[in-house]
XYZ file of N, CA and C in Angstrom:
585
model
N -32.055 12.718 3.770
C -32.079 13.836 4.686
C -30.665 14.297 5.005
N -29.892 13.723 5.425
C -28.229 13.693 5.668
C -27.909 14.167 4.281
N -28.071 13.849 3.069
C -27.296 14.277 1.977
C -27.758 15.831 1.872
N -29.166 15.994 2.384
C -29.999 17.529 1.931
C -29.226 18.817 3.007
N -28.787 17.850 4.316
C -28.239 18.596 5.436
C -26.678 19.504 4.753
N -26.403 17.917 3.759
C -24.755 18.694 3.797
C -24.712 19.282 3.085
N -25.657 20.103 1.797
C -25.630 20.719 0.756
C -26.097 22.290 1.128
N -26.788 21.824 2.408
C -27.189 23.510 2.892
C -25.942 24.128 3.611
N -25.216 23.233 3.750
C -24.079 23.879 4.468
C -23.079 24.670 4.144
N -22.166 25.341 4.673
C -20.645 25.904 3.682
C -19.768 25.317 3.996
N -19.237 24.511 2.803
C -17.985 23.779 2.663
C -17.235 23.707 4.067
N -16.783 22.805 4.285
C -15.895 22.858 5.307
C -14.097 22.920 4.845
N -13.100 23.527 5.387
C -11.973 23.687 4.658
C -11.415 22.781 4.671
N -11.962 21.581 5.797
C -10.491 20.772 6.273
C -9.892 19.691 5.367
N -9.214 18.986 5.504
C -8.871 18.154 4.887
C -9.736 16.488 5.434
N -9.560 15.458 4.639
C -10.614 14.254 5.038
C -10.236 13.196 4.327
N -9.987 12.138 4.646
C -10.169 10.694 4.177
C -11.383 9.801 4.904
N -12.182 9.388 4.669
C -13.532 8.952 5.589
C -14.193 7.738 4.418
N -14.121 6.461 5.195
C -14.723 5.466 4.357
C -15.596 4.879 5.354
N -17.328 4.661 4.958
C -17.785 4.411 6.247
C -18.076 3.046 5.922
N -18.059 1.923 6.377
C -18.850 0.571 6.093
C -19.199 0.367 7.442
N -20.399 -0.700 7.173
C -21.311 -1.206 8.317
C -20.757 -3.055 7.927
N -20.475 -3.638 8.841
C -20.148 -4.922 9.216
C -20.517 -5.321 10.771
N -19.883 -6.805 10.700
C -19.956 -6.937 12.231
C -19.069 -6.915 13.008
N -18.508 -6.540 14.286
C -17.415 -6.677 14.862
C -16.658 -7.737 15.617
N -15.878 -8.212 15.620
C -15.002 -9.656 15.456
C -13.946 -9.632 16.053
N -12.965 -10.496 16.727
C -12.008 -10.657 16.922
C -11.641 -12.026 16.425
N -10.328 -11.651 15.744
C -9.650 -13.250 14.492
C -8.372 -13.080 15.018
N -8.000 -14.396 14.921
C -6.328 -14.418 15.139
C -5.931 -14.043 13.664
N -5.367 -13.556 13.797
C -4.688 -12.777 12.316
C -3.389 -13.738 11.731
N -2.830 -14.734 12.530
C -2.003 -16.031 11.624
C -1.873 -17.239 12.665
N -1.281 -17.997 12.601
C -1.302 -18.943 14.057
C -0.654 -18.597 15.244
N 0.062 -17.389 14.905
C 1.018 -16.745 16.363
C 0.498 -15.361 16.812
N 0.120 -15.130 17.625
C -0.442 -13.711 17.855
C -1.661 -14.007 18.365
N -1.910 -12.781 19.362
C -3.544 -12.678 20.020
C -4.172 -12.045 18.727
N -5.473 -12.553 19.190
C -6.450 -12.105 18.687
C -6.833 -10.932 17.926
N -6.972 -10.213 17.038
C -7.201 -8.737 16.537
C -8.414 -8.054 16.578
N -9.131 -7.274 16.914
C -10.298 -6.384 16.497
C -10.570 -6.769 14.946
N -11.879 -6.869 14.467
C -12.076 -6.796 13.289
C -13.131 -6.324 12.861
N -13.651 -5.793 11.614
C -15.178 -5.629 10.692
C -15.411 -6.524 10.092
N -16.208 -7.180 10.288
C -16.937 -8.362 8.898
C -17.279 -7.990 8.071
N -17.527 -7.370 7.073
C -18.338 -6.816 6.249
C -18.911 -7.836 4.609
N -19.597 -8.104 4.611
C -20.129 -9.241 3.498
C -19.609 -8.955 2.338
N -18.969 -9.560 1.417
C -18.662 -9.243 0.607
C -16.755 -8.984 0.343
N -16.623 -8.365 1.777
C -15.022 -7.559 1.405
C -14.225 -8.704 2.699
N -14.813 -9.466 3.574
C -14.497 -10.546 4.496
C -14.139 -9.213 5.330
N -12.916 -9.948 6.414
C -12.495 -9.164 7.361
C -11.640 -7.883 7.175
N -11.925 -6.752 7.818
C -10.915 -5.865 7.812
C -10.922 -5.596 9.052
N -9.387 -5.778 9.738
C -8.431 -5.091 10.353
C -8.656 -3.809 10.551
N -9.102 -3.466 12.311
C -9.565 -2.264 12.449
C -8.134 -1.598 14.094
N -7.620 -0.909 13.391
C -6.651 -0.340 14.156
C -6.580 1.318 14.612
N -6.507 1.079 15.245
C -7.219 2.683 16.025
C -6.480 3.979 15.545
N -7.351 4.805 15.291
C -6.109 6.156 14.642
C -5.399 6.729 16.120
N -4.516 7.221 15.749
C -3.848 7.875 17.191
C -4.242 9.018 17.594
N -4.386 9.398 18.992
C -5.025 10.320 19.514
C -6.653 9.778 19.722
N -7.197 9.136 19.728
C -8.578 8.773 19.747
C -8.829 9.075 21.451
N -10.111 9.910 21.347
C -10.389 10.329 22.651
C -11.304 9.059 23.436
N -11.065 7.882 23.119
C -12.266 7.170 23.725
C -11.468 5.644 23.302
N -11.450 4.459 24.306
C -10.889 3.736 24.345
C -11.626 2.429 22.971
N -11.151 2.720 21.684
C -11.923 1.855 20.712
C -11.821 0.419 20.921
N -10.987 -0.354 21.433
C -10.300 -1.725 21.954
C -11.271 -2.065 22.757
N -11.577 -1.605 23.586
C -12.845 -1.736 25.003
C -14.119 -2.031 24.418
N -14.639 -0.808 23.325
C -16.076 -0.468 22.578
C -15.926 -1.646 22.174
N -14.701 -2.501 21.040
C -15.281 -3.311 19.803
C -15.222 -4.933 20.756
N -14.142 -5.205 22.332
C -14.578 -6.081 22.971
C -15.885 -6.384 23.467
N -16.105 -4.905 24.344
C -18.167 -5.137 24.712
C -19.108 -5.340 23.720
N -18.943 -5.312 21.961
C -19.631 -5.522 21.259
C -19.877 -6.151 20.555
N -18.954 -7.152 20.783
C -18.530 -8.303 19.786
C -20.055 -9.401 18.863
N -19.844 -9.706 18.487
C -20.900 -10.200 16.981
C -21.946 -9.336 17.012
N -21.735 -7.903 17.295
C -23.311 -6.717 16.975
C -22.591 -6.062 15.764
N -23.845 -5.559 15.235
C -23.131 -4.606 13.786
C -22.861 -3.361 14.539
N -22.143 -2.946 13.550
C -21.181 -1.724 13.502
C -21.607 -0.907 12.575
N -21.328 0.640 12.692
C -21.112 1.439 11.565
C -19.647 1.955 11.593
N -18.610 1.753 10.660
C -17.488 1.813 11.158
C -16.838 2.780 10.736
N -15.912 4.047 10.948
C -15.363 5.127 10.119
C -13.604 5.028 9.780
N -13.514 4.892 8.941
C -11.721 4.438 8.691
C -11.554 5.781 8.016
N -10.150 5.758 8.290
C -9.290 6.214 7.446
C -8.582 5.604 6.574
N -8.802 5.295 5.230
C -8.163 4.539 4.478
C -6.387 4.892 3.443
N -6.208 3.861 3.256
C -5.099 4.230 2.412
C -4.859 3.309 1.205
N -4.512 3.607 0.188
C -4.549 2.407 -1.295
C -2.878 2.325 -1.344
N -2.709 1.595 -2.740
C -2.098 1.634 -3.237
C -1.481 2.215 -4.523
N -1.215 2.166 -5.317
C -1.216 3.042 -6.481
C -1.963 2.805 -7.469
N -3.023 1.687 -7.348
C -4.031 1.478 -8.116
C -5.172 1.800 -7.704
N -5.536 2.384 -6.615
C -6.475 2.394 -5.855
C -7.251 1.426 -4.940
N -6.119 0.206 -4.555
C -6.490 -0.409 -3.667
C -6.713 -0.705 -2.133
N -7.985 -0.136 -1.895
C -7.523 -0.702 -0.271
C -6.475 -1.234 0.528
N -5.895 -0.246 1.464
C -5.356 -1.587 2.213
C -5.182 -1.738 3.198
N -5.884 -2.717 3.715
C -6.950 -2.650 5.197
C -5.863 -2.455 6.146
N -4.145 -3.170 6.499
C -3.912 -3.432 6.941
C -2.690 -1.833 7.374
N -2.923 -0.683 6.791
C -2.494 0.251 7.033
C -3.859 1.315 7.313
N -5.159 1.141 7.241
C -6.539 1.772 7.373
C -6.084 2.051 8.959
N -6.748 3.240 9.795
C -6.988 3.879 11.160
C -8.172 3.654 10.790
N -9.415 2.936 12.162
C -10.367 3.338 12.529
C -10.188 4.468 13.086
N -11.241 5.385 12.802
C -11.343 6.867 13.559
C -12.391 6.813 14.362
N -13.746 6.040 14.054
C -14.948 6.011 15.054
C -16.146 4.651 14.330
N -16.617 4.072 15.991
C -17.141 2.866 15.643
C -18.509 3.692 16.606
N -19.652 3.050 15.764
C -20.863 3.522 16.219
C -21.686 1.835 15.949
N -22.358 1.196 17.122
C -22.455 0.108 17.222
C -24.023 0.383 16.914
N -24.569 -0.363 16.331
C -26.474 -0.750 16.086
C -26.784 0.133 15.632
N -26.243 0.736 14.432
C -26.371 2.216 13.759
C -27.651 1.991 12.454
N -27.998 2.700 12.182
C -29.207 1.930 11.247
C -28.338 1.648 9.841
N -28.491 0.830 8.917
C -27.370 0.480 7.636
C -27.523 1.272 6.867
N -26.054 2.147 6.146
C -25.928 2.961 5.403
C -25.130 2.347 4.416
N -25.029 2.443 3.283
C -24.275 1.590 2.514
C -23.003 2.614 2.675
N -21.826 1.229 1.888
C -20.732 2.077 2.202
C -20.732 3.408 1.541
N -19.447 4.008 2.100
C -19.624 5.288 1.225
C -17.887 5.982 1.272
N -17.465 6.697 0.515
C -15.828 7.445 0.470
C -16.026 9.008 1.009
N -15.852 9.483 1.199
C -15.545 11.386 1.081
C -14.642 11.236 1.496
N -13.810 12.278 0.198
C -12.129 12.614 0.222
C -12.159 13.946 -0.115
N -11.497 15.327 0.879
C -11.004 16.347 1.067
C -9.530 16.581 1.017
N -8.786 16.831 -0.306
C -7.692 16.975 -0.339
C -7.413 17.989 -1.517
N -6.126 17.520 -1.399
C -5.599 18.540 -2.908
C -4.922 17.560 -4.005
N -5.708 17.689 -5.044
C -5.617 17.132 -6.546
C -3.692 17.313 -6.622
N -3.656 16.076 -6.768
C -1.738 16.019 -7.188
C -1.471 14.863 -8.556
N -2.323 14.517 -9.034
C -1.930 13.816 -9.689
C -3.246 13.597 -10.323
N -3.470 12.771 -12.019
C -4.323 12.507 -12.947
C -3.741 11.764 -13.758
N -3.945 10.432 -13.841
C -3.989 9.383 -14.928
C -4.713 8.819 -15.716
N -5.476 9.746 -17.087
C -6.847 9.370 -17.833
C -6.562 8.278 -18.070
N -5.708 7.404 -18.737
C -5.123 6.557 -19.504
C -5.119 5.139 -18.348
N -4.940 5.299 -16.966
C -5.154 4.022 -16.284
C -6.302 4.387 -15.427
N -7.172 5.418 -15.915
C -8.401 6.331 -15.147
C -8.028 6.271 -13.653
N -7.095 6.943 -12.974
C -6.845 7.284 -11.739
C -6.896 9.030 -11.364
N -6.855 9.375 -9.577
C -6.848 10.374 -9.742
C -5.698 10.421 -8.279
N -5.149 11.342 -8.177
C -4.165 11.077 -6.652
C -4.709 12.118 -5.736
N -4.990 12.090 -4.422
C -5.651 13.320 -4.159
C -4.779 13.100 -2.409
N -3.900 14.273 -2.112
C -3.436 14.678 -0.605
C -3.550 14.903 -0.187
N -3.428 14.411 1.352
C -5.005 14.458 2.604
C -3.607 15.041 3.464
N -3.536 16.265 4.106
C -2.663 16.851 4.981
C -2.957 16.582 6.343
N -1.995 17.221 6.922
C -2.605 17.487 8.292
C -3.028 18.463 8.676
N -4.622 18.495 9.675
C -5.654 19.707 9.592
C -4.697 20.242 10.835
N -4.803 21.461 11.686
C -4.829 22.475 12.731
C -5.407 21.599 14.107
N -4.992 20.807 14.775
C -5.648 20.340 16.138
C -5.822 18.746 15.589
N -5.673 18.450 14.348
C -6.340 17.313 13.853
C -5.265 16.124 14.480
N -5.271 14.911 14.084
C -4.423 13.888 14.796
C -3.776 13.439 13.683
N -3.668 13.584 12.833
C -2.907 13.208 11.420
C -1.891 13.950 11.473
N -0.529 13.107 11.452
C 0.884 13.475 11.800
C 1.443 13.809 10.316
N 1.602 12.672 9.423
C 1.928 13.142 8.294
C 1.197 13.172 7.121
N 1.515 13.797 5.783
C 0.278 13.821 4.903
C 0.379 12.494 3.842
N -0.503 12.133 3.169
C -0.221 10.187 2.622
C -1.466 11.354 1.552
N -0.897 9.736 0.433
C -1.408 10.682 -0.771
C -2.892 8.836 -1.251
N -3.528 9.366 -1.396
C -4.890 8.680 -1.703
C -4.823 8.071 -3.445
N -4.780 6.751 -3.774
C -5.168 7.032 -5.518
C -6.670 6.751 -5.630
N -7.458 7.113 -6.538
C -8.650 6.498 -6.326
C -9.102 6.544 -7.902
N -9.823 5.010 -8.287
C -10.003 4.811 -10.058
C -11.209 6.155 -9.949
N -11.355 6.357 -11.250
C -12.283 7.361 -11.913
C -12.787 7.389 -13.619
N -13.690 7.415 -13.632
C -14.100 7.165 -15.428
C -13.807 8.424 -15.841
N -13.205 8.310 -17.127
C -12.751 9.355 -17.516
C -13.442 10.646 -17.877
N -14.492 11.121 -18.073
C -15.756 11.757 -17.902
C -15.712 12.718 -16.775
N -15.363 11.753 -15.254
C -15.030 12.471 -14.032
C -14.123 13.336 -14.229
N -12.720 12.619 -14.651
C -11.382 13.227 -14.510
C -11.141 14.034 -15.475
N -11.537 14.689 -16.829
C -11.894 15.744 -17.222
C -12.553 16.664 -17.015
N -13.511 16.465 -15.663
C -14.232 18.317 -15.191
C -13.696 18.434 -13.756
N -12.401 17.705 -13.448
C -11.944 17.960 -12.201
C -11.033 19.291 -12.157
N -11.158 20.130 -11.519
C -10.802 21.563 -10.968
C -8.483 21.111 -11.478
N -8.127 22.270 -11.398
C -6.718 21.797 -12.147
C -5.846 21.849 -10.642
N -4.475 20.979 -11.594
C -3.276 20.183 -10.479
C -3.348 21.413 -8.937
N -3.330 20.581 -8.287
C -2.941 21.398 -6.850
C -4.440 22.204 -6.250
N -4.905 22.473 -6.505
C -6.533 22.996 -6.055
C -6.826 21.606 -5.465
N -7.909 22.621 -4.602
C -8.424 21.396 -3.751
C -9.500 20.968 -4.140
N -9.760 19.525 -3.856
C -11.160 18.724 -4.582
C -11.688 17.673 -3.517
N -13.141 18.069 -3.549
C -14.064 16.940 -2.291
C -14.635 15.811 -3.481
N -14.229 14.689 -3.485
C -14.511 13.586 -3.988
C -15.821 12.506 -2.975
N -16.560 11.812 -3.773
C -17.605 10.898 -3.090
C -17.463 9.784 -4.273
N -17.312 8.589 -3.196
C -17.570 7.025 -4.195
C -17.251 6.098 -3.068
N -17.107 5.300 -3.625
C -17.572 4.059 -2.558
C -16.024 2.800 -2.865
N -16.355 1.635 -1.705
C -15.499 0.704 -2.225
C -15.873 -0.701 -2.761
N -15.563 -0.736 -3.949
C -16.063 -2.368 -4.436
C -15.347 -3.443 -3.866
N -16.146 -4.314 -4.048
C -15.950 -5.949 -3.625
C -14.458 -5.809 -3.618
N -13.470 -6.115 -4.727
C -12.143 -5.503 -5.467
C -11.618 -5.403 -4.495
N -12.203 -4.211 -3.241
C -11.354 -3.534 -2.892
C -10.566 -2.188 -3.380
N -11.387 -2.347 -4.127
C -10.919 -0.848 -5.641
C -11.824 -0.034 -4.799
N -11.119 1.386 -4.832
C -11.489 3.106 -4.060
C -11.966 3.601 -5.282
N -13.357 4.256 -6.007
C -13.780 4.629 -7.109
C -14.818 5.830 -6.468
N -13.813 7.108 -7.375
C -14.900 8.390 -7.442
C -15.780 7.979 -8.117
N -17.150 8.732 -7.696
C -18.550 8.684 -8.880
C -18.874 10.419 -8.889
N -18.606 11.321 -7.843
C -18.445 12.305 -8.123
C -17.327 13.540 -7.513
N -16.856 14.520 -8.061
C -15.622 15.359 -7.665
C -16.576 16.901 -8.270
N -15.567 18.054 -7.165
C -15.598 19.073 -7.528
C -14.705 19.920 -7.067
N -14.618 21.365 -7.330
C -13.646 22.034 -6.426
C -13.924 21.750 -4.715
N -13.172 22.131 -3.984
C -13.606 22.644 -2.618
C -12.219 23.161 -1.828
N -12.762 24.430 -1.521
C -11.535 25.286 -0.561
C -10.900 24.233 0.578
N -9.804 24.249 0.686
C -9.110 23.854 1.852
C -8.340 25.195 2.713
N -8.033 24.371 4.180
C -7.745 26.110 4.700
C -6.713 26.198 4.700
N -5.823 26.078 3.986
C -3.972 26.223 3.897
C -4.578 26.726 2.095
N -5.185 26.938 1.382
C -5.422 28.101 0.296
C -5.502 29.187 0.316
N -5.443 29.808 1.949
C -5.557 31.646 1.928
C -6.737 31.941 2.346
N -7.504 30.849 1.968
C -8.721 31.242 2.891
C -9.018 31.385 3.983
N -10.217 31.487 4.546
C -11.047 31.708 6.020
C -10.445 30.212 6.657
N -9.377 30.520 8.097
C -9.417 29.344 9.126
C -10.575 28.942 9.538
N -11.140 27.669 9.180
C -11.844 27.004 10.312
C -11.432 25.553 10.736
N -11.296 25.915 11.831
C -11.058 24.810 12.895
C -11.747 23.105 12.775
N -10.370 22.213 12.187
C -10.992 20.966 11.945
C -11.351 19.781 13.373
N -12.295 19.371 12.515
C -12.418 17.831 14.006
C -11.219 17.153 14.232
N -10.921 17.092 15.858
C -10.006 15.959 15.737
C -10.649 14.763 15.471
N -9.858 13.452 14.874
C -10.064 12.368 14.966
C -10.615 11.907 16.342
């Protein structure tokens, strides 16, 4: 129903990094010196380190204390490496929704295509900062792709809405891409969500 919702819709311009996983919420000492940290359990990927994006209108530290060992549906902002690896420990939570019904994980990435590597099947895609949005500077995304994908992807610098998920790995993998307007292309302003 949610997938049928977003297809009736018109594109949205903004820009997006959004990885959703459902885990449980935790607090771990993160080495033998230091308080305690916020965390996601998530089966499979162990703990990730959930650190609040800036500007968050609602105190997330408070939410993930009152909720501690309940599941989560959790919304990050992620960031890799140049292989497309996760890495939890630079990720912004943007929004935690507690006893949410389970959605498997999932990626949507709104940026602009900067880069293509058939040969180590990667794709680089730059997530700016939207109009009102809370994203200060722009960080560039890699994410693996079968090569199949990365030959009907729209060309360098156009903007592209990507969907895929994250494996065990920790590996960021498109399963599908297409064009999609962003609003710094000349197009129609519309006004993005803040974080």
């Amino acid at each position: 129903m949610e997938a049928q919702a977003q297809e009736t819709q018109e594109p949205r311009p903004f820009y997006l990094a959004l990885l959703r996983l459902r885990g449980t919420l935790e607090m771990r000492r993160p080495r033998k010196k230091g308080p305690p940290q916020p965390v996601l359990a998530v089966e499979g990927l162990g703990d990730l380190p959930l650190r609040p994006a800036p500007g968050l209108r609602y105190p997330l530290g408070r939410l993930i204390r009152k909720n501690l060992g309940k599941g989560a549906m959790v919304h990050l902002s992620p960031r890799t490496d140049g292989e497309g690896r996760y890495l939890p420990h630079k990720a912004l939570a943007i929004r935690v929704y507690v006893d949410q019904e389970p959605k498997p994980p999932s990626l949507l990435v709104q940026g602009r295509l900067v880069g293509l590597d058939p040969e180590e099947g990667l794709m680089r895609v730059e997530i700016r900062p939207n109009p009102r949005g809370g994203l200060k500077e722009a960080f560039t995304l890699t994410l693996a792709a079968p090569l199949a994908l990365l030959e009907g992807l729209p060309p360098l610098g156009g903007g592209v809405q990507v969907e895929g998920e994250m494996r065990p790995s920790g590996l960021l993998v498109a399963r599908a891409a297409r064009a999609h307007p962003l609003w710094d292309e000349g197009g129609a302003h519309q006004e993005a969500p803040s974080p």
